Tab-separated table of C-alpha atoms and ligand atoms in Angstrom:
chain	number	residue	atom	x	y	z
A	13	UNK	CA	90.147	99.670	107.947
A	14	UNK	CA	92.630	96.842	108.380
A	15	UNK	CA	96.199	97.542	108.014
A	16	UNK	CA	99.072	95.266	108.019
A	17	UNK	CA	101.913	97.288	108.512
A	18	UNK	CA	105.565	95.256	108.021
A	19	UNK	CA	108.793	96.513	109.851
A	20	UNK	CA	106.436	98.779	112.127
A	21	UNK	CA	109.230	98.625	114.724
A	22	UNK	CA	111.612	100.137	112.628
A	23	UNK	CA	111.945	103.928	112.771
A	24	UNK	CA	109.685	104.948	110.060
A	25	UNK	CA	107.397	101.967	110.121
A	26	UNK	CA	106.605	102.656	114.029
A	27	UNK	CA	106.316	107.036	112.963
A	28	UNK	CA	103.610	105.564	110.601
A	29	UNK	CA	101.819	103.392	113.022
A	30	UNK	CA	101.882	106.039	116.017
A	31	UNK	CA	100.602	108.298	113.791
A	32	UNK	CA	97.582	106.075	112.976
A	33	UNK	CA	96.969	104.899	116.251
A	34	UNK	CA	96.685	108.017	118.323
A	35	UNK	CA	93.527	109.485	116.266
A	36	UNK	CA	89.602	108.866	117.008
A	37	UNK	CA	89.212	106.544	113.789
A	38	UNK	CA	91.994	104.680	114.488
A	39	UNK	CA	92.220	101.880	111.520
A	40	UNK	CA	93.244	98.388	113.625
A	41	UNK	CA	96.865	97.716	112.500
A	42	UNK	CA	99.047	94.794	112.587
A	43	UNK	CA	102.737	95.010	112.990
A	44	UNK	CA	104.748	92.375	111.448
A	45	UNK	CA	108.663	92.835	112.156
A	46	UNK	CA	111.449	90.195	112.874
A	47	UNK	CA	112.817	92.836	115.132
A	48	UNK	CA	116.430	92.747	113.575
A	49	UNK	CA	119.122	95.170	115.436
A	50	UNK	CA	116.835	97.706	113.621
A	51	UNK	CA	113.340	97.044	115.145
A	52	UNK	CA	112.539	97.890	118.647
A	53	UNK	CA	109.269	97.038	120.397
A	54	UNK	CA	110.213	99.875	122.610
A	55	UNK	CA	109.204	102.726	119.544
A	56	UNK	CA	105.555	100.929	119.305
A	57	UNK	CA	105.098	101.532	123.448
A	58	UNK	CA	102.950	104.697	122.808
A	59	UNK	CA	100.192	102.742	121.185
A	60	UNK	CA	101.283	98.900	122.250
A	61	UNK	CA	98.160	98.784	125.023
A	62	UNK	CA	95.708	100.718	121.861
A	63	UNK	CA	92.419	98.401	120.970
A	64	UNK	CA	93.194	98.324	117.409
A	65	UNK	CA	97.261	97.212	118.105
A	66	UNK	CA	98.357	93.791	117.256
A	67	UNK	CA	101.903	92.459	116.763
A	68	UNK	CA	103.701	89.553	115.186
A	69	UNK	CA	107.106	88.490	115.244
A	70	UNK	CA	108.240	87.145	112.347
A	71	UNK	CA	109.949	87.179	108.746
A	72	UNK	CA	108.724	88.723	105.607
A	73	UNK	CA	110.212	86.005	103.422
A	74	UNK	CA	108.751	83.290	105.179
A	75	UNK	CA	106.026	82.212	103.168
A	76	UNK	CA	103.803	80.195	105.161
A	77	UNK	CA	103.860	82.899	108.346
A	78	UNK	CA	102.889	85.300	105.842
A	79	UNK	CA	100.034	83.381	104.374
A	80	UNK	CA	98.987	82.517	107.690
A	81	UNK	CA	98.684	86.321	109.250
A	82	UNK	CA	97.399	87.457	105.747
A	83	UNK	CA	94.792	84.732	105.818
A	84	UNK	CA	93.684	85.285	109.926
A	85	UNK	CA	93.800	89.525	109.490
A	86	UNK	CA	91.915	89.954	105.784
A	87	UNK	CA	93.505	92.952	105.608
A	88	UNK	CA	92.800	96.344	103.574
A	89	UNK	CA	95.733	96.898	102.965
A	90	UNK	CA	99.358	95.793	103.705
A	91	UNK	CA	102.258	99.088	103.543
A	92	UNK	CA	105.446	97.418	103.311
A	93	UNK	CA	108.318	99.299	104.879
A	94	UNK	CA	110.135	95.933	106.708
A	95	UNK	CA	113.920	96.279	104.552
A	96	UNK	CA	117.388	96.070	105.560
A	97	UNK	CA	117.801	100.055	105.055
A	98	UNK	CA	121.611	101.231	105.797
A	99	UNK	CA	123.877	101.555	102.885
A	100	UNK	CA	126.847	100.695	104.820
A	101	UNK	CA	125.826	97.561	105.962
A	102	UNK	CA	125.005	96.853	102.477
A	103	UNK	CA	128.426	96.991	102.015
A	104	UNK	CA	130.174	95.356	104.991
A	105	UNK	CA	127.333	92.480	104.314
A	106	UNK	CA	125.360	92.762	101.281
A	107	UNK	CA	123.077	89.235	101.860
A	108	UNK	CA	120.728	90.138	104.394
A	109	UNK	CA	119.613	92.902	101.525
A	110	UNK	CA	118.563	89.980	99.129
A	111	UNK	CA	116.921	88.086	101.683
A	112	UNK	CA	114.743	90.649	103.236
A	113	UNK	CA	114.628	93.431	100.711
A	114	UNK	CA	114.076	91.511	97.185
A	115	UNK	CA	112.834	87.702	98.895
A	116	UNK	CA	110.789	89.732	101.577
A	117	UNK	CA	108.846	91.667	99.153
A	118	UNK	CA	108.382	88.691	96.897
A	119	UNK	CA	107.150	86.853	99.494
A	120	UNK	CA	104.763	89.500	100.660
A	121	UNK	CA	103.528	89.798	96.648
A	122	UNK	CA	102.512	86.685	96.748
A	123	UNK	CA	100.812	86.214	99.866
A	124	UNK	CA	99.085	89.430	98.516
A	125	UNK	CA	98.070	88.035	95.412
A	126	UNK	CA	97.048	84.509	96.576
A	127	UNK	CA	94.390	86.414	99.397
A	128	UNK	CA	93.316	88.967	96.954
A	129	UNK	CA	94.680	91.826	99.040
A	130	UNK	CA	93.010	94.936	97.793
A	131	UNK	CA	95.496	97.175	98.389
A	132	UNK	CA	99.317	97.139	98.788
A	133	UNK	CA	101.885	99.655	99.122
A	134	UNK	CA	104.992	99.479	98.559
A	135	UNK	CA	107.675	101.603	100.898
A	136	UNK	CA	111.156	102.911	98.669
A	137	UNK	CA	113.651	105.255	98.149
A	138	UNK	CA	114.885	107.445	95.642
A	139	UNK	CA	118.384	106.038	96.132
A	140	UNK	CA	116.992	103.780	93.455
A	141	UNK	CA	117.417	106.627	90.801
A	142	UNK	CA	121.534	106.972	91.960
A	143	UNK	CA	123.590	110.014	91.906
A	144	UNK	CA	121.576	112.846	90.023
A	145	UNK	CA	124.045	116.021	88.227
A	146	UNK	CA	122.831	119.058	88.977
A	147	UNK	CA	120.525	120.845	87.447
A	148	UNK	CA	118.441	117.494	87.061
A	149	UNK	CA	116.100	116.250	89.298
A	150	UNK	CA	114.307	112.644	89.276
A	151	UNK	CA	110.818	112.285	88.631
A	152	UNK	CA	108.981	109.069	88.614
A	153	UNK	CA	109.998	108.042	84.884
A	154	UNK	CA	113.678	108.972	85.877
A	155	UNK	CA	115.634	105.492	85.031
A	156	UNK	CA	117.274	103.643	87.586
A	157	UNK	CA	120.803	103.692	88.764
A	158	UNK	CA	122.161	101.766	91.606
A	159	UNK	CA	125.278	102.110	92.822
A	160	UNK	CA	125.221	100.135	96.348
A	161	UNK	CA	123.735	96.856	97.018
A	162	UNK	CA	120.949	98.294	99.369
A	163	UNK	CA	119.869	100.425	96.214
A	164	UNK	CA	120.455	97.504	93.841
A	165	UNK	CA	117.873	95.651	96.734
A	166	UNK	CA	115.359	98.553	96.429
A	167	UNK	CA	114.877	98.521	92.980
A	168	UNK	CA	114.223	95.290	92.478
A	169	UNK	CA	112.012	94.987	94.750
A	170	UNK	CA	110.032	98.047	92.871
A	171	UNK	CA	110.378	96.118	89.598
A	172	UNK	CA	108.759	93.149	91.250
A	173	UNK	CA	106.062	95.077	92.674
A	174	UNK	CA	105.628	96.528	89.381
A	175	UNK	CA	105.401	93.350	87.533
A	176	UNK	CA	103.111	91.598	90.379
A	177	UNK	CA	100.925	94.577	89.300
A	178	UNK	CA	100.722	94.480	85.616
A	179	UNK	CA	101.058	90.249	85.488
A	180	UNK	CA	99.300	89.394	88.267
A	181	UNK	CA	97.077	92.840	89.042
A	182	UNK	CA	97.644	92.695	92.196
A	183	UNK	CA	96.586	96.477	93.010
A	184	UNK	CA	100.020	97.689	94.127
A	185	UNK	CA	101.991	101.040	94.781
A	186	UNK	CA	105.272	102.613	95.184
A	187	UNK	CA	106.534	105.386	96.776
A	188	UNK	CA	110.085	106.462	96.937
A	189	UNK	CA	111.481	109.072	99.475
A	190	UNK	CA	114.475	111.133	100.327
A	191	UNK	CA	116.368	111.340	103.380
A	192	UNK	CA	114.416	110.943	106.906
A	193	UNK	CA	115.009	112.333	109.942
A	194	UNK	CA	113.435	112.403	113.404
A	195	UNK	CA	113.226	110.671	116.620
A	196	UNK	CA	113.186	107.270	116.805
A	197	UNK	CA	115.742	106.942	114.238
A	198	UNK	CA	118.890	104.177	114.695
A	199	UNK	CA	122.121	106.268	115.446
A	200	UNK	CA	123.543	104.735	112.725
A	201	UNK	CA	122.442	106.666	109.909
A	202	UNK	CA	123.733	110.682	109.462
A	203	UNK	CA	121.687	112.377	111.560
A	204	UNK	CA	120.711	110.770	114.469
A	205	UNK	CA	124.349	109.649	114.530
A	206	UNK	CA	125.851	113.049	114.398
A	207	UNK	CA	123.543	114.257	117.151
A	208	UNK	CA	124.164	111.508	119.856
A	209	UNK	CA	127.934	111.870	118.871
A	210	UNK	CA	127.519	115.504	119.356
A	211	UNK	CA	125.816	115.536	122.617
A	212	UNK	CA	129.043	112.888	124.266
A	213	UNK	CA	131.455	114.901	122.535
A	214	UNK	CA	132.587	112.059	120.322
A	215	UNK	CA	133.867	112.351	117.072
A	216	UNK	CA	131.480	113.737	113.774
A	217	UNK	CA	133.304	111.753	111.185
A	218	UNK	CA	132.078	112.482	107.519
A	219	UNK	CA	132.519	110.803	104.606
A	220	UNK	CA	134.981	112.241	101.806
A	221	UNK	CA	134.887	115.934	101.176
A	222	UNK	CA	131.377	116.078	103.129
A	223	UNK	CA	129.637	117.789	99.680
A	224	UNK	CA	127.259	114.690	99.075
A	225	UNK	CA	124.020	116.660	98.701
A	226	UNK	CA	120.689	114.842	100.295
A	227	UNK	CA	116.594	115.934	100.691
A	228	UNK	CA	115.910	116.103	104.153
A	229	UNK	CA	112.492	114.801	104.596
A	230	UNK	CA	111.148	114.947	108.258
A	231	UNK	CA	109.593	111.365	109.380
A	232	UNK	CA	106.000	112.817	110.050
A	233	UNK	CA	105.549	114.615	106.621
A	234	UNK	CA	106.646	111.218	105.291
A	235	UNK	CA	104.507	109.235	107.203
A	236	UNK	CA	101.429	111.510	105.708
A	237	UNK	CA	102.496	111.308	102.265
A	238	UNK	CA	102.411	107.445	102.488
A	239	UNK	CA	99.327	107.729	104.066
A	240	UNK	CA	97.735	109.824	101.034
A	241	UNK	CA	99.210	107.337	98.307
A	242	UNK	CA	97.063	104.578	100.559
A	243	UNK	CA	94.219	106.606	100.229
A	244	UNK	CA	94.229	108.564	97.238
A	245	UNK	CA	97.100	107.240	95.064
A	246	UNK	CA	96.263	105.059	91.823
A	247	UNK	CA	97.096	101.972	91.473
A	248	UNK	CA	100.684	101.050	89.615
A	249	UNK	CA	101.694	104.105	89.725
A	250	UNK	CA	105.036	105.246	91.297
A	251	UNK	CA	105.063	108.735	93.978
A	252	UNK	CA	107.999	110.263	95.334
A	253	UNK	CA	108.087	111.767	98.439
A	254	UNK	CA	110.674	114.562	99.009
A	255	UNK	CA	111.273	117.284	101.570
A	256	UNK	CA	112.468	119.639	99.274
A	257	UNK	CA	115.099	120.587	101.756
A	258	UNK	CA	118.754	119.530	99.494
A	259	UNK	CA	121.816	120.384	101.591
A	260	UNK	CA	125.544	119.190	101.733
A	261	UNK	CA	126.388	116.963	104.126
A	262	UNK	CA	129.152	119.499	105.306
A	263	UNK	CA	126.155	121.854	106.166
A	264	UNK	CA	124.166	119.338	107.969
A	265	UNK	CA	126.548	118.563	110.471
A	266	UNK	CA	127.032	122.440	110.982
A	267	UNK	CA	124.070	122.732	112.275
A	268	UNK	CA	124.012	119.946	114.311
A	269	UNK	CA	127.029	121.577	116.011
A	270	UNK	CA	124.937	124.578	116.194
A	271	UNK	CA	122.390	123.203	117.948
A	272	UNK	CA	123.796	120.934	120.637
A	273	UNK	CA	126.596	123.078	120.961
A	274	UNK	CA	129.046	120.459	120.322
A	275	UNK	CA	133.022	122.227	119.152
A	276	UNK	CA	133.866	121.531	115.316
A	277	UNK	CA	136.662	119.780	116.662
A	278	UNK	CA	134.979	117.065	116.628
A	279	UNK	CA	134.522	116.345	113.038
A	280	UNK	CA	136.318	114.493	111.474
A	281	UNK	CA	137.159	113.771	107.617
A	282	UNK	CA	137.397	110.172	106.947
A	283	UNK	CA	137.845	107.976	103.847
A	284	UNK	CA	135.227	107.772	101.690
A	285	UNK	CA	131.791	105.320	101.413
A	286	UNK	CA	132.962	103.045	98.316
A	287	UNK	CA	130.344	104.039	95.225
A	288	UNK	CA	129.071	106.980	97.337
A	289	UNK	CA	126.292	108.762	95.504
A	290	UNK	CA	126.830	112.466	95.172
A	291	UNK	CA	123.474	114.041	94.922
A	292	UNK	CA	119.960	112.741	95.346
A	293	UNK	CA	117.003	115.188	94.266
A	294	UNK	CA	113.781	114.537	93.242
A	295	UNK	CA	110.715	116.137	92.309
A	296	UNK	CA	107.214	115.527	94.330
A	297	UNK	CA	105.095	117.527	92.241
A	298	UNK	CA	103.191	114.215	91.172
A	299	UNK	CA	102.094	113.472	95.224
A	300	UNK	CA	100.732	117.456	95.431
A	301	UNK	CA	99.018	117.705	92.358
A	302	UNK	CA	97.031	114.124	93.380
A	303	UNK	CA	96.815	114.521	96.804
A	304	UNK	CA	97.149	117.849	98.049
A	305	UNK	CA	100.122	116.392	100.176
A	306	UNK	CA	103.091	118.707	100.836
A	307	UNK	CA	105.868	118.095	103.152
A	308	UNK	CA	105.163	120.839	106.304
A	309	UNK	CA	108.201	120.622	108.544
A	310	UNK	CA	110.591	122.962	108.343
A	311	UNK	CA	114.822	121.675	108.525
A	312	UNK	CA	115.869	123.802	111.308
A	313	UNK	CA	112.583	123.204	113.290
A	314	UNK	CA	112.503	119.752	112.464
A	315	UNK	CA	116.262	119.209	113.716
A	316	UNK	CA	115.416	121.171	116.719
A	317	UNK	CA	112.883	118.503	117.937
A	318	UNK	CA	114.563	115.910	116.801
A	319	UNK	CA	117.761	117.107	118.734
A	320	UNK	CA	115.456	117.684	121.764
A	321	UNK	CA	114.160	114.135	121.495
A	322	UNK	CA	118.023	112.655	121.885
A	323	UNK	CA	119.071	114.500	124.287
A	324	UNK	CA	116.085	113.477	126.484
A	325	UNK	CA	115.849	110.191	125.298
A	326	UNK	CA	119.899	108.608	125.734
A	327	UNK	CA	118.641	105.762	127.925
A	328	UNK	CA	116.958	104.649	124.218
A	329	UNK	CA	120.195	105.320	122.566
A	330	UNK	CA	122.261	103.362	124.976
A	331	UNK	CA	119.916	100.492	124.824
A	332	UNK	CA	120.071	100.054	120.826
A	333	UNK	CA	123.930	101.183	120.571
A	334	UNK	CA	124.252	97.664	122.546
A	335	UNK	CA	125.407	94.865	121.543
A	336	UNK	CA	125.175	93.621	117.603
A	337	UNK	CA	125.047	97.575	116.836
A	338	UNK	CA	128.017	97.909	118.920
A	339	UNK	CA	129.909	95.369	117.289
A	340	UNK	CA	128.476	96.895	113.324
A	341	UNK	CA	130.001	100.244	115.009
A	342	UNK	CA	133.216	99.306	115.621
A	343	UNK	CA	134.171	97.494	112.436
A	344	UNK	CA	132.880	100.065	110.063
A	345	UNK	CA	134.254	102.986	112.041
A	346	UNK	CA	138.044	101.385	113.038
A	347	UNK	CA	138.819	100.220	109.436
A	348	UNK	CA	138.791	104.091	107.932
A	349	UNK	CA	141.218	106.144	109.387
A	350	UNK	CA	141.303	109.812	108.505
A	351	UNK	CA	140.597	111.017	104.852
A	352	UNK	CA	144.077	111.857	102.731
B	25	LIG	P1	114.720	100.589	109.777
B	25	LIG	O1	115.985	99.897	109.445
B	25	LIG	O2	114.675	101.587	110.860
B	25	LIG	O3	113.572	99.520	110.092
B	25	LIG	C1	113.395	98.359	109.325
B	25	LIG	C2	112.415	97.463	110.079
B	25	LIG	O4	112.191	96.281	109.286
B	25	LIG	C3	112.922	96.997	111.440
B	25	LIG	O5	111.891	97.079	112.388
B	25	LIG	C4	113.325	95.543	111.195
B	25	LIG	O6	113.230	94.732	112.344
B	25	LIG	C5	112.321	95.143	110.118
B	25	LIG	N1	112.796	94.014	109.303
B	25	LIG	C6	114.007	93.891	108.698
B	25	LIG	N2	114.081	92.702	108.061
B	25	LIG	C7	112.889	92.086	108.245
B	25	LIG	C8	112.347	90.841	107.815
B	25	LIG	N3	113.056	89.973	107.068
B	25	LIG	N4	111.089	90.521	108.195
B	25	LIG	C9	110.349	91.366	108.959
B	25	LIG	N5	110.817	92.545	109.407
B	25	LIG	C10	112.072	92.906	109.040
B	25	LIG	O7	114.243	101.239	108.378
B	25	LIG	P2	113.530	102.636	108.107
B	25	LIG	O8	114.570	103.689	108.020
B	25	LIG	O9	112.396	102.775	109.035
B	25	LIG	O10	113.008	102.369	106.622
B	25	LIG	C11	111.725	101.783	106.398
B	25	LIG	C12	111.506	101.661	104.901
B	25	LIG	O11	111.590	102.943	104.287
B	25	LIG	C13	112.549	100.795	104.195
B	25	LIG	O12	111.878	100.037	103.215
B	25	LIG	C14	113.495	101.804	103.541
B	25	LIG	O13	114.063	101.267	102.372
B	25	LIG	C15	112.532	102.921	103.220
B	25	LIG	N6	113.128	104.269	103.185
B	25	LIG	C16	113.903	104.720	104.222
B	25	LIG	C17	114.398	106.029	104.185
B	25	LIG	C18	115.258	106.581	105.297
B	25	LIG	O14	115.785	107.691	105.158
B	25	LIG	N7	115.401	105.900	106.436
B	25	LIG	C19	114.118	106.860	103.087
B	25	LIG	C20	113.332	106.350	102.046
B	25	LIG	C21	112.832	105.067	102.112
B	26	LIG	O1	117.730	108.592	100.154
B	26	LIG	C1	116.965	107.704	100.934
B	26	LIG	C2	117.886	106.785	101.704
B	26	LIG	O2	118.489	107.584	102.710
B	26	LIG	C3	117.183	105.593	102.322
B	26	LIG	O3	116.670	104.773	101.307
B	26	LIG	C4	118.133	104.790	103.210
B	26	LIG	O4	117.413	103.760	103.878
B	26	LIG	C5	118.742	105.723	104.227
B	26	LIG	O5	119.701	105.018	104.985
B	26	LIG	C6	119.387	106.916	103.541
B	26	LIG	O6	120.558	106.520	102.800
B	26	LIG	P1	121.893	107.422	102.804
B	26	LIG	O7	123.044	106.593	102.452
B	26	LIG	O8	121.681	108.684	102.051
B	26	LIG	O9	121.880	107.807	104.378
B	26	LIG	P2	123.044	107.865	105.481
B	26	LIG	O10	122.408	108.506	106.668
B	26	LIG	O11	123.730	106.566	105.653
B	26	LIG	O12	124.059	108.903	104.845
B	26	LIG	C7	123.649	110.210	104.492
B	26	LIG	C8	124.855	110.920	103.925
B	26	LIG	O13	125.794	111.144	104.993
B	26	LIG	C9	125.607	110.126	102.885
B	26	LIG	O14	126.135	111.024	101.911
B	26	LIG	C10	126.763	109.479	103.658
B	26	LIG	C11	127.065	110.516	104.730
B	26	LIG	N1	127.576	109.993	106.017
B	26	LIG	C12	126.873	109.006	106.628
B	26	LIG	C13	127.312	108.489	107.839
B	26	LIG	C14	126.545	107.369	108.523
B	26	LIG	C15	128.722	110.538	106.581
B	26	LIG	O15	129.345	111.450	106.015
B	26	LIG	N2	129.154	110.030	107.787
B	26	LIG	C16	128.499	109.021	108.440
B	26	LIG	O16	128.964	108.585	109.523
């Protein structure tokens, strides 16, 4: 099998391509990333010197690169996770999203469609369903809701896969999945950035009254669910991917603390992400009862390893908290104060 695999330096992206890489029927894969702040070659070192490796630098909404690595590879397949992925950001600097996320994937559609790809799968999130009131969770059919512009991004890149697949039959798939969490993962989302804050003894600073609720879905058990919709999954259809793990912010952190021993004097209540979702929860039952998948990490474990990995890995964390992160740091962190 030939795989072209886009943002595979990314944190998730590179989990799927490790995971690939280091068995005996290794498919050959093909990374192609434009190594923003978020892509680092240095999470692809495990398998960089493997037979089957190849990388390309490059953008996904450049048409004509595209073309031109579709065309040379003939892959398989093509799993799409390259995205602008933090909701913050979004915020601060919501263009990058419409570029990458909704231009990106359009690009990729029709690069797919022009070689006669036969497979493509498409890598999302259920932030595309929005805030979800308890006791309700989102299944596939569950309608769309965005509240930030990274969301807003997401789902129209789904409804463009989606149509590429019913106009054009271009033999596509979606998944959407809940929150990750593992090694690898830029210190700029909740966990990995409560854990390296945790170890230095820096501030934990949540967001409003810290009772947002997310699934906590460990990278790995993602990795193999998008790995069973590319084998087993049916074309245009939509499967979620969730950890069934739903805790409050509030009680992540806790843990955290718990774990690297880090005082809870360090957190820190500060104002509020603008259009914050409360709750995310969905149901995965469609991925088991297709695939046999089901998520196999368990939180506490999970967090253990993943705490284990940062605090033997801070050389890594120094390296990508340099520079443009630094800077993304700063502003969004200065400007909120503590909460009223
Ligand atoms: P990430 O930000 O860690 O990595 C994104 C990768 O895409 C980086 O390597 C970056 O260099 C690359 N990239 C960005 N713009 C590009 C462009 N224009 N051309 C080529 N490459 C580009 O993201 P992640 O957390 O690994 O997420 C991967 C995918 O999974 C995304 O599509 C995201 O929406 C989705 N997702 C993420 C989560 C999560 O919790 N992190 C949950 C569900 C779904
Ligand atoms: O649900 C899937 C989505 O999960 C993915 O599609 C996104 O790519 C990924 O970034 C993630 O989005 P979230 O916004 O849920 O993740 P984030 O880690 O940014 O925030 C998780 C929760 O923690 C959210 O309620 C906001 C809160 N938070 C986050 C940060 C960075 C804090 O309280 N403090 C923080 O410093």
């Amino acid at each position: 099998m030939k795989l072209i695999v886009t943002g595979g330096a990314g944190f998730i992206g590179s989990a799927f391509v490790r995971m690939l890489l280091s068995r005996s029927d290794a498919p050959s894969v093909t990374v192609l990333d434009k190594l923003t702040y978020a892509g680092n070659l240095e999470n692809l070192e495990p398998v960089a010197k493997m037979p089957g490796f190849g990388f390309v630098r490059g953008d996904i909404a450049d048409l004509d690169a595209v073309n031109q690595l579709v065309a040379s590879v003939q892959p398989d397949a093509i799993v799409h996770f390259a995205a602008e992925s933090h909701v913050d950001r979004s915020i601060e600097s919501p263009g990058a999203f419409f570029d990458t996320n909704l231009r990106g994937t359009f690009t990729l559609l029709e690069a797919a469609r022009r070689h006669k790809v036969p497979r493509f799968v498409h890598v999302s999130t259920d932030e595309v369903y929005g805030s979800i009131d308890e006791p309700h969770d989102a299944d596939e059919e569950y309608p769309l809701h965005t509240s930030s512009p990274y969301s807003a991004s997401k789902a129209g890149s789904d409804l463009l896969v989606k149509s590429y697949f019913h106009t054009f039959q271009v033999p596509a798939l979606i998944t959407r999945a809940s929150n990750n969490y593992g090694p690898y993962q830029f210190p700029e989302k909740l966990i990995p950035l409560m854990i390296s804050n945790a170890l230095e003894g820096k501030e934990l600073p949540i967001y409003g009254d810290g009772m947002q609720i997310r699934d906590w879905l460990y990278v790995d058990d993602h990795c193999r669910g998008i790995e069973a919709v590319l084998r087993k999954g049916r074309e245009g259809e939509i499967y979620n991917i969730g950890g069934n793990c739903s805790l409050p912010n509030r009680e992540v952190v806790d843990r955290i603390i718990a774990q690297t021993g880090a005082s809870r004097d360090q957190i820190k209540y500060v104002k509020d992400r603008p259009g914050h979702d409360r709750r995310y929860a969905l149901t995965t039952e469609k991925l088991m009862r297709e695939t046999g998948w089901e998520p196999q990490m368990d939180f506490d474990r999970g967090l253990a390893e993943t705490v284990n990995w940062y605090r033997n890995n801070r050389a890594w964390i120094d390296r990508v908290r340099s520079g443009e992160y630094q800077r993304f740091y700063d502003q969004n962190y200065a400007g909120r104060g503590v909460a009223s």
